[in-house]
CSV table of C-alpha atoms (C1' of nucleotides) in Angstrom, one decimal:
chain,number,residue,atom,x,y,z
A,1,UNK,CA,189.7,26.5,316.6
A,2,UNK,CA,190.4,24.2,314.0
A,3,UNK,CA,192.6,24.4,310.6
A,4,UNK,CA,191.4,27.9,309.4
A,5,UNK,CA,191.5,30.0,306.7
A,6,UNK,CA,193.8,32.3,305.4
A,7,UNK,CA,193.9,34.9,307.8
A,8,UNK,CA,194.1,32.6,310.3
A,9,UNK,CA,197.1,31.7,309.3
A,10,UNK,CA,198.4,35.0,308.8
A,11,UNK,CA,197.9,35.7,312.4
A,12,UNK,CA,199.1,32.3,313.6
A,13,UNK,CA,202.3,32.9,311.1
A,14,UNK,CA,202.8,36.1,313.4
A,15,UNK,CA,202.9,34.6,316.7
A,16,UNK,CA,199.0,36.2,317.3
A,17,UNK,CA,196.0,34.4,318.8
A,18,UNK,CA,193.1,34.1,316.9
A,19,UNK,CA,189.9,35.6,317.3
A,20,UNK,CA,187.2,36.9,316.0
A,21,UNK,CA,187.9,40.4,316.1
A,22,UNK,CA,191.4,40.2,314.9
A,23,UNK,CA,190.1,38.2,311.9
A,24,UNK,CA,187.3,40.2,311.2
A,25,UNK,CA,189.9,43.6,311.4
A,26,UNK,CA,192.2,42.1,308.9
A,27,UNK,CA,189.4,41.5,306.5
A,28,UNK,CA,188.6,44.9,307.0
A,29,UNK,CA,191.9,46.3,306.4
A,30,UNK,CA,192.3,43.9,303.5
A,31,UNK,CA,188.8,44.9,301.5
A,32,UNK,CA,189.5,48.3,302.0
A,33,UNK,CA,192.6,49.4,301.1
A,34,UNK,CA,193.2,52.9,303.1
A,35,UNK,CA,190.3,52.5,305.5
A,36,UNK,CA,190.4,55.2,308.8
A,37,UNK,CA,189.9,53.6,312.1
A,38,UNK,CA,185.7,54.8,312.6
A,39,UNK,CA,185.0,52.9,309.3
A,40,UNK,CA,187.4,49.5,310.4
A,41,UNK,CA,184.7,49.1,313.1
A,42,UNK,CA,181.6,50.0,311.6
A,43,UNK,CA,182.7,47.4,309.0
A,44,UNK,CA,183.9,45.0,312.2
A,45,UNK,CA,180.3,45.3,313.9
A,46,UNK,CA,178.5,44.3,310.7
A,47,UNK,CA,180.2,41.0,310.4
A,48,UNK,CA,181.1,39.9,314.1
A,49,UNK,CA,178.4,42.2,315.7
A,50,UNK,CA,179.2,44.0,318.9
A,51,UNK,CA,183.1,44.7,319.4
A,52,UNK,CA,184.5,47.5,321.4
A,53,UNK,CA,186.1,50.2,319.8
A,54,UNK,CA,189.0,50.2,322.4
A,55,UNK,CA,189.6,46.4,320.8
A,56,UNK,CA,189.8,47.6,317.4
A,57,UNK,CA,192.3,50.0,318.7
A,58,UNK,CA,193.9,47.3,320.1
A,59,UNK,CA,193.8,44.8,317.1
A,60,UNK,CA,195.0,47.5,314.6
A,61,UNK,CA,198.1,48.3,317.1
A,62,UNK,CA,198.9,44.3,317.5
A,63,UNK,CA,198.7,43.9,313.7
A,64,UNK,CA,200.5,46.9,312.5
A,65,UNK,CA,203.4,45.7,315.3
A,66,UNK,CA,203.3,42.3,313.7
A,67,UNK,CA,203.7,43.8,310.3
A,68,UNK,CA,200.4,42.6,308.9
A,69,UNK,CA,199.3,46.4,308.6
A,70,UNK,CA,200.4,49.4,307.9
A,71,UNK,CA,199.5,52.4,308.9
A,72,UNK,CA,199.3,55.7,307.8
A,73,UNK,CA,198.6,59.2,308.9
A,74,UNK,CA,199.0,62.3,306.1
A,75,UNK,CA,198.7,65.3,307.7
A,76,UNK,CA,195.6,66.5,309.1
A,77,UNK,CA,194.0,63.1,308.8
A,78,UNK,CA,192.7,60.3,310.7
A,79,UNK,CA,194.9,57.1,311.2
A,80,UNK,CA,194.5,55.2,308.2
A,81,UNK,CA,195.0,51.5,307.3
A,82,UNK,CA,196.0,49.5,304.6
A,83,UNK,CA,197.2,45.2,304.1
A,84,UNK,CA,199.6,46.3,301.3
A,85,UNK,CA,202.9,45.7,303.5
A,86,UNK,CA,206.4,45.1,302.8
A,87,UNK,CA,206.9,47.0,299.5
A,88,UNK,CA,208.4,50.4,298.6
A,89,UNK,CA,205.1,52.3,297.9
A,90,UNK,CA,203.8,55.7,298.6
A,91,UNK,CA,200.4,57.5,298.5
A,92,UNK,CA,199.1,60.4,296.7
A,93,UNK,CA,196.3,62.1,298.9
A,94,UNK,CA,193.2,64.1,297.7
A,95,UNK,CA,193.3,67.5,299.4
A,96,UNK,CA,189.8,68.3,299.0
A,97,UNK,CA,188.2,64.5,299.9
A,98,UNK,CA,190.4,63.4,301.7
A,99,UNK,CA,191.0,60.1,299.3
A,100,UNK,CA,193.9,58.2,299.2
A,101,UNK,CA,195.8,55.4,296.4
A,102,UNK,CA,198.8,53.9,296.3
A,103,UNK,CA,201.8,55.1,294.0
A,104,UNK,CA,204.7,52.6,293.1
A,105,UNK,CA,207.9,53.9,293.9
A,106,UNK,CA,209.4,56.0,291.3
A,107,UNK,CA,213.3,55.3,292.1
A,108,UNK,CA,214.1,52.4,294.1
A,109,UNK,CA,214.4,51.2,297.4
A,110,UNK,CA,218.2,52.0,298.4
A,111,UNK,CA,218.1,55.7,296.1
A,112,UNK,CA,214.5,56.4,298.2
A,113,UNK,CA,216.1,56.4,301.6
A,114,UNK,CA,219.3,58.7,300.3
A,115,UNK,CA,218.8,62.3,301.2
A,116,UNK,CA,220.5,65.0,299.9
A,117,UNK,CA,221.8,65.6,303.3
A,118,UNK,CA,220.7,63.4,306.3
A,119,UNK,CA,221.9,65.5,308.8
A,120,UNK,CA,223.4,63.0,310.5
A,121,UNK,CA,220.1,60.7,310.9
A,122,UNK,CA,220.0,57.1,310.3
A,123,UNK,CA,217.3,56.7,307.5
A,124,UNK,CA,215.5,53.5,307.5
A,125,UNK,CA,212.6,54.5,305.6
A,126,UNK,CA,211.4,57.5,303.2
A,127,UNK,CA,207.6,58.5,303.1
A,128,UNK,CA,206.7,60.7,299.9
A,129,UNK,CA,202.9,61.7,300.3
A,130,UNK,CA,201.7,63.5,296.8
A,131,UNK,CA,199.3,66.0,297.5
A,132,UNK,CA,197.1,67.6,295.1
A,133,UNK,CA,193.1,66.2,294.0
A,134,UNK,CA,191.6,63.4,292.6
A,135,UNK,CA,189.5,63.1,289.6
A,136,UNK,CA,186.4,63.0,291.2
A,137,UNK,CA,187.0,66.2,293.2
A,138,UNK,CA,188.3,68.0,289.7
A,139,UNK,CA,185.6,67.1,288.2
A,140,UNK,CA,182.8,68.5,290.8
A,141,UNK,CA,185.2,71.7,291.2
A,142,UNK,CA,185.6,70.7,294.9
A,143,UNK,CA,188.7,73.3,296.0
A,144,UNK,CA,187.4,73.3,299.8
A,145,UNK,CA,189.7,71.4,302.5
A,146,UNK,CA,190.0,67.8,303.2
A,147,UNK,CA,186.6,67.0,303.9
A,148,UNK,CA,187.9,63.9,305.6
A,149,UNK,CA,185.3,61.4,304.2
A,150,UNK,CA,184.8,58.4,306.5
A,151,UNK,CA,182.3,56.3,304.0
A,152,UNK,CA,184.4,54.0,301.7
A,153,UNK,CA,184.6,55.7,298.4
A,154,UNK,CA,185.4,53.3,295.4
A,155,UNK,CA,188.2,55.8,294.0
A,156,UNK,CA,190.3,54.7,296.4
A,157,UNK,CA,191.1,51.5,294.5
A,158,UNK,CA,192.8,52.1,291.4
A,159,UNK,CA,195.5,50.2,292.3
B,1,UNK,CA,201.5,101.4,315.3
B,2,UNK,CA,204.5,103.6,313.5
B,3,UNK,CA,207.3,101.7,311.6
B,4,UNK,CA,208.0,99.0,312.9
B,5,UNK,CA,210.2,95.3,312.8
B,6,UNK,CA,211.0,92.9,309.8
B,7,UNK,CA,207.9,91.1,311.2
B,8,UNK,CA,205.6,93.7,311.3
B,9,UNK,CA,206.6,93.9,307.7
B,10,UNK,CA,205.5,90.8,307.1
B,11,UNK,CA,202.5,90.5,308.6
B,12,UNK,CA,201.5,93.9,306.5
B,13,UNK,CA,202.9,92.7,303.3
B,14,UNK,CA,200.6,89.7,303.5
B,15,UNK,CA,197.3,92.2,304.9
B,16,UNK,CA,197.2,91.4,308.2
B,17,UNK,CA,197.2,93.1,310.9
B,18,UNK,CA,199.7,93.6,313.0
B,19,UNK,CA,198.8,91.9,316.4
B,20,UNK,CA,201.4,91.6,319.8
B,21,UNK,CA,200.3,88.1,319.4
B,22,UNK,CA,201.2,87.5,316.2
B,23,UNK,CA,204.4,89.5,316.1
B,24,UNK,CA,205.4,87.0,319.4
B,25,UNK,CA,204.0,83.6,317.4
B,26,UNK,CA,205.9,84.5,314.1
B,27,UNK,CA,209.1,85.0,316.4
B,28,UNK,CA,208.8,81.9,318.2
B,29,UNK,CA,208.2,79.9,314.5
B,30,UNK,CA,211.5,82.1,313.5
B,31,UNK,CA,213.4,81.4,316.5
B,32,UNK,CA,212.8,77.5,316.7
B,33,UNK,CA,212.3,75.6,313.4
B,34,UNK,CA,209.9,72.7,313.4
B,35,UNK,CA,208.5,74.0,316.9
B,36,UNK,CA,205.3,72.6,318.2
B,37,UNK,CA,201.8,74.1,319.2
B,38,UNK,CA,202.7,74.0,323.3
B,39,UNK,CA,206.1,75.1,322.9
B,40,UNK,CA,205.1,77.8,321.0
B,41,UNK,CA,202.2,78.9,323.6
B,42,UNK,CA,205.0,78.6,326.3
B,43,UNK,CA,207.9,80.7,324.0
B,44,UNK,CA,204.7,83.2,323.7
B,45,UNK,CA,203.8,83.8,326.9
B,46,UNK,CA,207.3,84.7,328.1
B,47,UNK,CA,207.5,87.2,325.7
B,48,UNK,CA,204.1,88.8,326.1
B,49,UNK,CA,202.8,87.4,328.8
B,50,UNK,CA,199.5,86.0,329.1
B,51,UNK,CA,197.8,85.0,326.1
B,52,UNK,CA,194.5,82.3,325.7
B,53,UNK,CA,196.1,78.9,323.6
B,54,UNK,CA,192.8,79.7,321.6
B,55,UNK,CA,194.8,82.8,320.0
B,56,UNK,CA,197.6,81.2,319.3
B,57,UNK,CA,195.9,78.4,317.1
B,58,UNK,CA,194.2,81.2,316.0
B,59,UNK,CA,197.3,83.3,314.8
B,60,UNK,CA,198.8,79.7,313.5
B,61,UNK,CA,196.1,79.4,311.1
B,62,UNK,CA,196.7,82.7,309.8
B,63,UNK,CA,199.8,83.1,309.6
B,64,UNK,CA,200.3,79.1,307.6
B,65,UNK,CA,197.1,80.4,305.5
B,66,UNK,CA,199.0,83.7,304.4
B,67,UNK,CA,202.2,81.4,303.6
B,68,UNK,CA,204.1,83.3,306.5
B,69,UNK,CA,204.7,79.5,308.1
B,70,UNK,CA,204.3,76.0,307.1
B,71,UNK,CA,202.7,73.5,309.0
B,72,UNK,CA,203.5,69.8,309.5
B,73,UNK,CA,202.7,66.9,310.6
B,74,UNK,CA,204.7,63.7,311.0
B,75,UNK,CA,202.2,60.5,311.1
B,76,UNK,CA,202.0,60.3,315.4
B,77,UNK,CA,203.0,63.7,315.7
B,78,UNK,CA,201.5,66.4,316.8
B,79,UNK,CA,201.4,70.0,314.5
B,80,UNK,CA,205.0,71.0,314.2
B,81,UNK,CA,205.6,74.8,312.5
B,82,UNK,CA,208.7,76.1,310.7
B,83,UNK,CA,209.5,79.9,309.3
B,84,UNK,CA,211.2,78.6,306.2
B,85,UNK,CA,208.7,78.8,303.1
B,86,UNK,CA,208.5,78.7,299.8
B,87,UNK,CA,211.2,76.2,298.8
B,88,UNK,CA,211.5,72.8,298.2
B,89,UNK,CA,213.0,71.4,301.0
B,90,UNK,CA,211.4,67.8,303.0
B,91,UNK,CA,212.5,66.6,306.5
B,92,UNK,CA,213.9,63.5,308.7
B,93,UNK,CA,212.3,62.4,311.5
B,94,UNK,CA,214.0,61.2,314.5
B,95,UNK,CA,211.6,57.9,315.2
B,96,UNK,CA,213.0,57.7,318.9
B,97,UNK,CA,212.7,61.5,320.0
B,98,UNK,CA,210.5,63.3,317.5
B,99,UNK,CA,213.3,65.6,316.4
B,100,UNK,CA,213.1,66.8,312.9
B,101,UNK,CA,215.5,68.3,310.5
B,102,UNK,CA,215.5,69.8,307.4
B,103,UNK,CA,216.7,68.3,304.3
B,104,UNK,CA,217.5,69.6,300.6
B,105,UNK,CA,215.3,68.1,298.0
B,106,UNK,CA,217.3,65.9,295.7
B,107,UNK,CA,215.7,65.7,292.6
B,108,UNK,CA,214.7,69.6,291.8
B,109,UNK,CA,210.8,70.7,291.9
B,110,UNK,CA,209.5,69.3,289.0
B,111,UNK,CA,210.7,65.8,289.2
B,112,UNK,CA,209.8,65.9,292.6
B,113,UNK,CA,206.2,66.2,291.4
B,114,UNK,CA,206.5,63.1,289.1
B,115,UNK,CA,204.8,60.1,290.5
B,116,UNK,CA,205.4,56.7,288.8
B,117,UNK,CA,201.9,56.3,288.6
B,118,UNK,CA,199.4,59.3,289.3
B,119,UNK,CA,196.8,57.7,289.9
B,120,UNK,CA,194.9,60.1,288.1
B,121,UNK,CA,195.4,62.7,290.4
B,122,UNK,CA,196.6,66.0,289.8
B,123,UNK,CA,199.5,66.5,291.9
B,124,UNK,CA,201.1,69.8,293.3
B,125,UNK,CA,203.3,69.2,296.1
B,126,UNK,CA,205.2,65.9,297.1
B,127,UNK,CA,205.9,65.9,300.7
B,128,UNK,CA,208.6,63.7,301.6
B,129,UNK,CA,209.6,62.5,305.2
B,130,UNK,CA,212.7,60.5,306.0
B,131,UNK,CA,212.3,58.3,308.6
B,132,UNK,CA,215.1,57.3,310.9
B,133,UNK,CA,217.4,57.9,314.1
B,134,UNK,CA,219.2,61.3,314.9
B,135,UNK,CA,222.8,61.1,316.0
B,136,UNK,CA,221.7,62.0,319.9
B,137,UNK,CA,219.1,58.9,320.0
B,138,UNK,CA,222.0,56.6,317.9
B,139,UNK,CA,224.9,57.3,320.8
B,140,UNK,CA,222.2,56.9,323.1
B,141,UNK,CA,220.9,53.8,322.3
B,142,UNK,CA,217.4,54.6,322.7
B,143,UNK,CA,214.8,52.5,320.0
B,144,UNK,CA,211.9,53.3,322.2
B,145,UNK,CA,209.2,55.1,319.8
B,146,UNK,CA,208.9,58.5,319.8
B,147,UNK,CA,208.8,60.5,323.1
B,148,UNK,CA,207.6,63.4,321.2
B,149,UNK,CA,209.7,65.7,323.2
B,150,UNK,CA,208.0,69.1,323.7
B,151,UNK,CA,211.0,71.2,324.8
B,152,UNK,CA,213.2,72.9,321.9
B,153,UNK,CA,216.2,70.5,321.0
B,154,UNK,CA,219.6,71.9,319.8
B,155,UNK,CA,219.8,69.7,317.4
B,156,UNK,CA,216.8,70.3,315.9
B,157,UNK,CA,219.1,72.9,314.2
B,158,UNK,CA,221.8,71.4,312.2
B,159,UNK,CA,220.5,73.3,309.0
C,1,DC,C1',193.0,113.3,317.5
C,2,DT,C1',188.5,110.9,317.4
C,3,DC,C1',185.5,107.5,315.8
C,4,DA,C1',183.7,103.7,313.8
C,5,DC,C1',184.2,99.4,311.5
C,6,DT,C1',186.2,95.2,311.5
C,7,DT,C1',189.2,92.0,313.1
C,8,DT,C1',191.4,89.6,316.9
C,9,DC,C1',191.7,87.8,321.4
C,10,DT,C1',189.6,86.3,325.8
C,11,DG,C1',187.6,82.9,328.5
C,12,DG,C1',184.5,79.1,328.7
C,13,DA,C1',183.1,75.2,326.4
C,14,DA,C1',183.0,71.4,323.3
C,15,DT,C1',184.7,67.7,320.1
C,16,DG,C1',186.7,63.6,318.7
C,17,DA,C1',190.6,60.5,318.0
C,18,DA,C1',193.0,57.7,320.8
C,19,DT,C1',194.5,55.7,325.1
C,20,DC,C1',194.3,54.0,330.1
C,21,DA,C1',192.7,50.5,333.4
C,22,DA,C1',190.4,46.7,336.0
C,23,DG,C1',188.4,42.6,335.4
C,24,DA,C1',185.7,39.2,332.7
C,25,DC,C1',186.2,36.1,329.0
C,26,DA,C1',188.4,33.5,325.2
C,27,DC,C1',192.2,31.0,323.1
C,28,DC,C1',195.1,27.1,323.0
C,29,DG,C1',198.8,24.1,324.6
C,30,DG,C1',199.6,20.5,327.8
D,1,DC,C1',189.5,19.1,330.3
D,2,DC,C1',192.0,22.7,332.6
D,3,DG,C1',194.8,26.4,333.5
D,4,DG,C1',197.7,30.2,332.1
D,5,DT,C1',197.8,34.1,329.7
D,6,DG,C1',196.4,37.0,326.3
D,7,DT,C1',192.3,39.6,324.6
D,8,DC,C1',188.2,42.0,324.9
D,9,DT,C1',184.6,44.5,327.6
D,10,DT,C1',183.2,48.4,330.0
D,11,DG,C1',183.9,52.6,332.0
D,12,DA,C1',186.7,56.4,332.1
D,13,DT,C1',190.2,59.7,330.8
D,14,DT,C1',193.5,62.4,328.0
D,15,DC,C1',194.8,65.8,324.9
D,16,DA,C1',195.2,68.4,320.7
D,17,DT,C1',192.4,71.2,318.4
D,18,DT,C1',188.3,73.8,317.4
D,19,DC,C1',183.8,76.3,318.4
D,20,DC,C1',181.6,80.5,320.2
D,21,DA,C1',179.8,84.9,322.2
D,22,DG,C1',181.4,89.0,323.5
D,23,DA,C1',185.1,92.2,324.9
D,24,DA,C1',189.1,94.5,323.3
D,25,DA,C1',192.4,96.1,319.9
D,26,DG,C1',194.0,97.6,315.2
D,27,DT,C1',193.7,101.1,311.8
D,28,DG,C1',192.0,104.0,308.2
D,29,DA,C1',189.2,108.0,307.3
D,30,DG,C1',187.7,112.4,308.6
DNA sequence: CTCACTTTCTGGAATGAATCAAGACACCGG
DNA sequence: CCGGTGTCTTGATTCATTCCAGAAAGTGAG
């Protein structure tokens, strides 16, 4: 394995090995911003071919430990993925599709992590999820439940 | 069914019937803030005796659809379920144990709502989990991830 | 009180997201 | 090239939650 290209040497920067399904999950993650774990290896299968979905499982567990990934779970949803790391961001979440984009945060990093009242807790990091519906789903009158699409929708990159 | 507890109040005031099941799940909720499915099933079944785990995500659904409970769910957590409604309040999240604890919202309602950036969305509830280390965990040293304890923990009641 | 309608619970089954585990295979440094 | 060790394959399993047909219970009207 020879030189490489940039995700290589995002891996090799992390102390992982290189392969081909590592590589393939972080151009995954990296294309689609958000993506749940069923689409990561359809995705995977087109460009590698045949990987195991325990490995993807694995992959997404090494990467997120590494800090590469992040992921995310809102409630009632899938795991979900996404490159964007290292920042202060949050996510607003459609409830009717299911769609999520990123939000900057509004206040800062230090104000974000002071609650009101910690009880007693040692805060390291503060999660805001904003709930309510995308445009698409106001527009079609959608009001059911998440639908929990696992296609990649293009409204999930406005960011 | 003649007169009757503050619960059975409830449950008629938001048109439901009035079920020895329900009456027992709505106590358990009551009686253990941020409780989980299992626990609740267990708390249940002492009080009423046998009754099918089936009825009891039954009677969850019903009760959170009616606004008589809220349901959560911390990213890697299972459904948690908590008696207090209706206000504003957010939670911290023990990353070692799984406890959680209420917290005060900081900002008021409707700045609470204000993303810096939408997204487009319309937004109508910002959910927002503090993520850190209770004071049990902290003396005890213990960074392991979370054990998602199913018993009810004292401390889970510091508000 | 009885009865009938409708809801709720029982008991069995199913789903799907994620994880466990043994061993074959691949990466990569010496 | 080789060997050590990590990674992926393949088969299996777990578990939280939901589906479903039918029996049982709640309750309002008569």
């Amino acid at each position: 394995m020879i030189g490489g290209s940039e995700l290589e040497r995002l891996l090799r920067g992390a102390a992982l090995r290189v392969t081909r399904p590592r590589v393939a999950v972080l151009a995954a993650v990296r294309d689609h911003p958000h993506i749940d774990t069923e689409s990561i290896i359809g995705v995977v299968r087109e460009r590698v071919g045949a990987v195991s979905h325990q490995a993807v499982y694995d992959v997404l567990r090494v990467l997120t430990t590494a800090g590469l990934v992040r992921r995310i779970q809102p409630a009632g949803s899938v795991a979900r993925y996404e490159a964007r790391v290292g920042d202060n961001h949050h996510h607003v979440v459609c409830r009717s599709c299911g769609a999520i984009a990123d939000v900057d945060c509004a206040v800062g990093f230090a104000p974000c992590l002071t609650a009101a009242d910690d009880a007693g807790y040692t805060i390291d990091e503060a999660e805001v999820v904003y709930w309510g519906q995308c445009t698409d789903c106001a527009r079609q009158g959608r009001t059911g439940p998440a639908a929990e699409q696992r296609t990649v929708h293009s409204h999930e990159q406005p960011t």
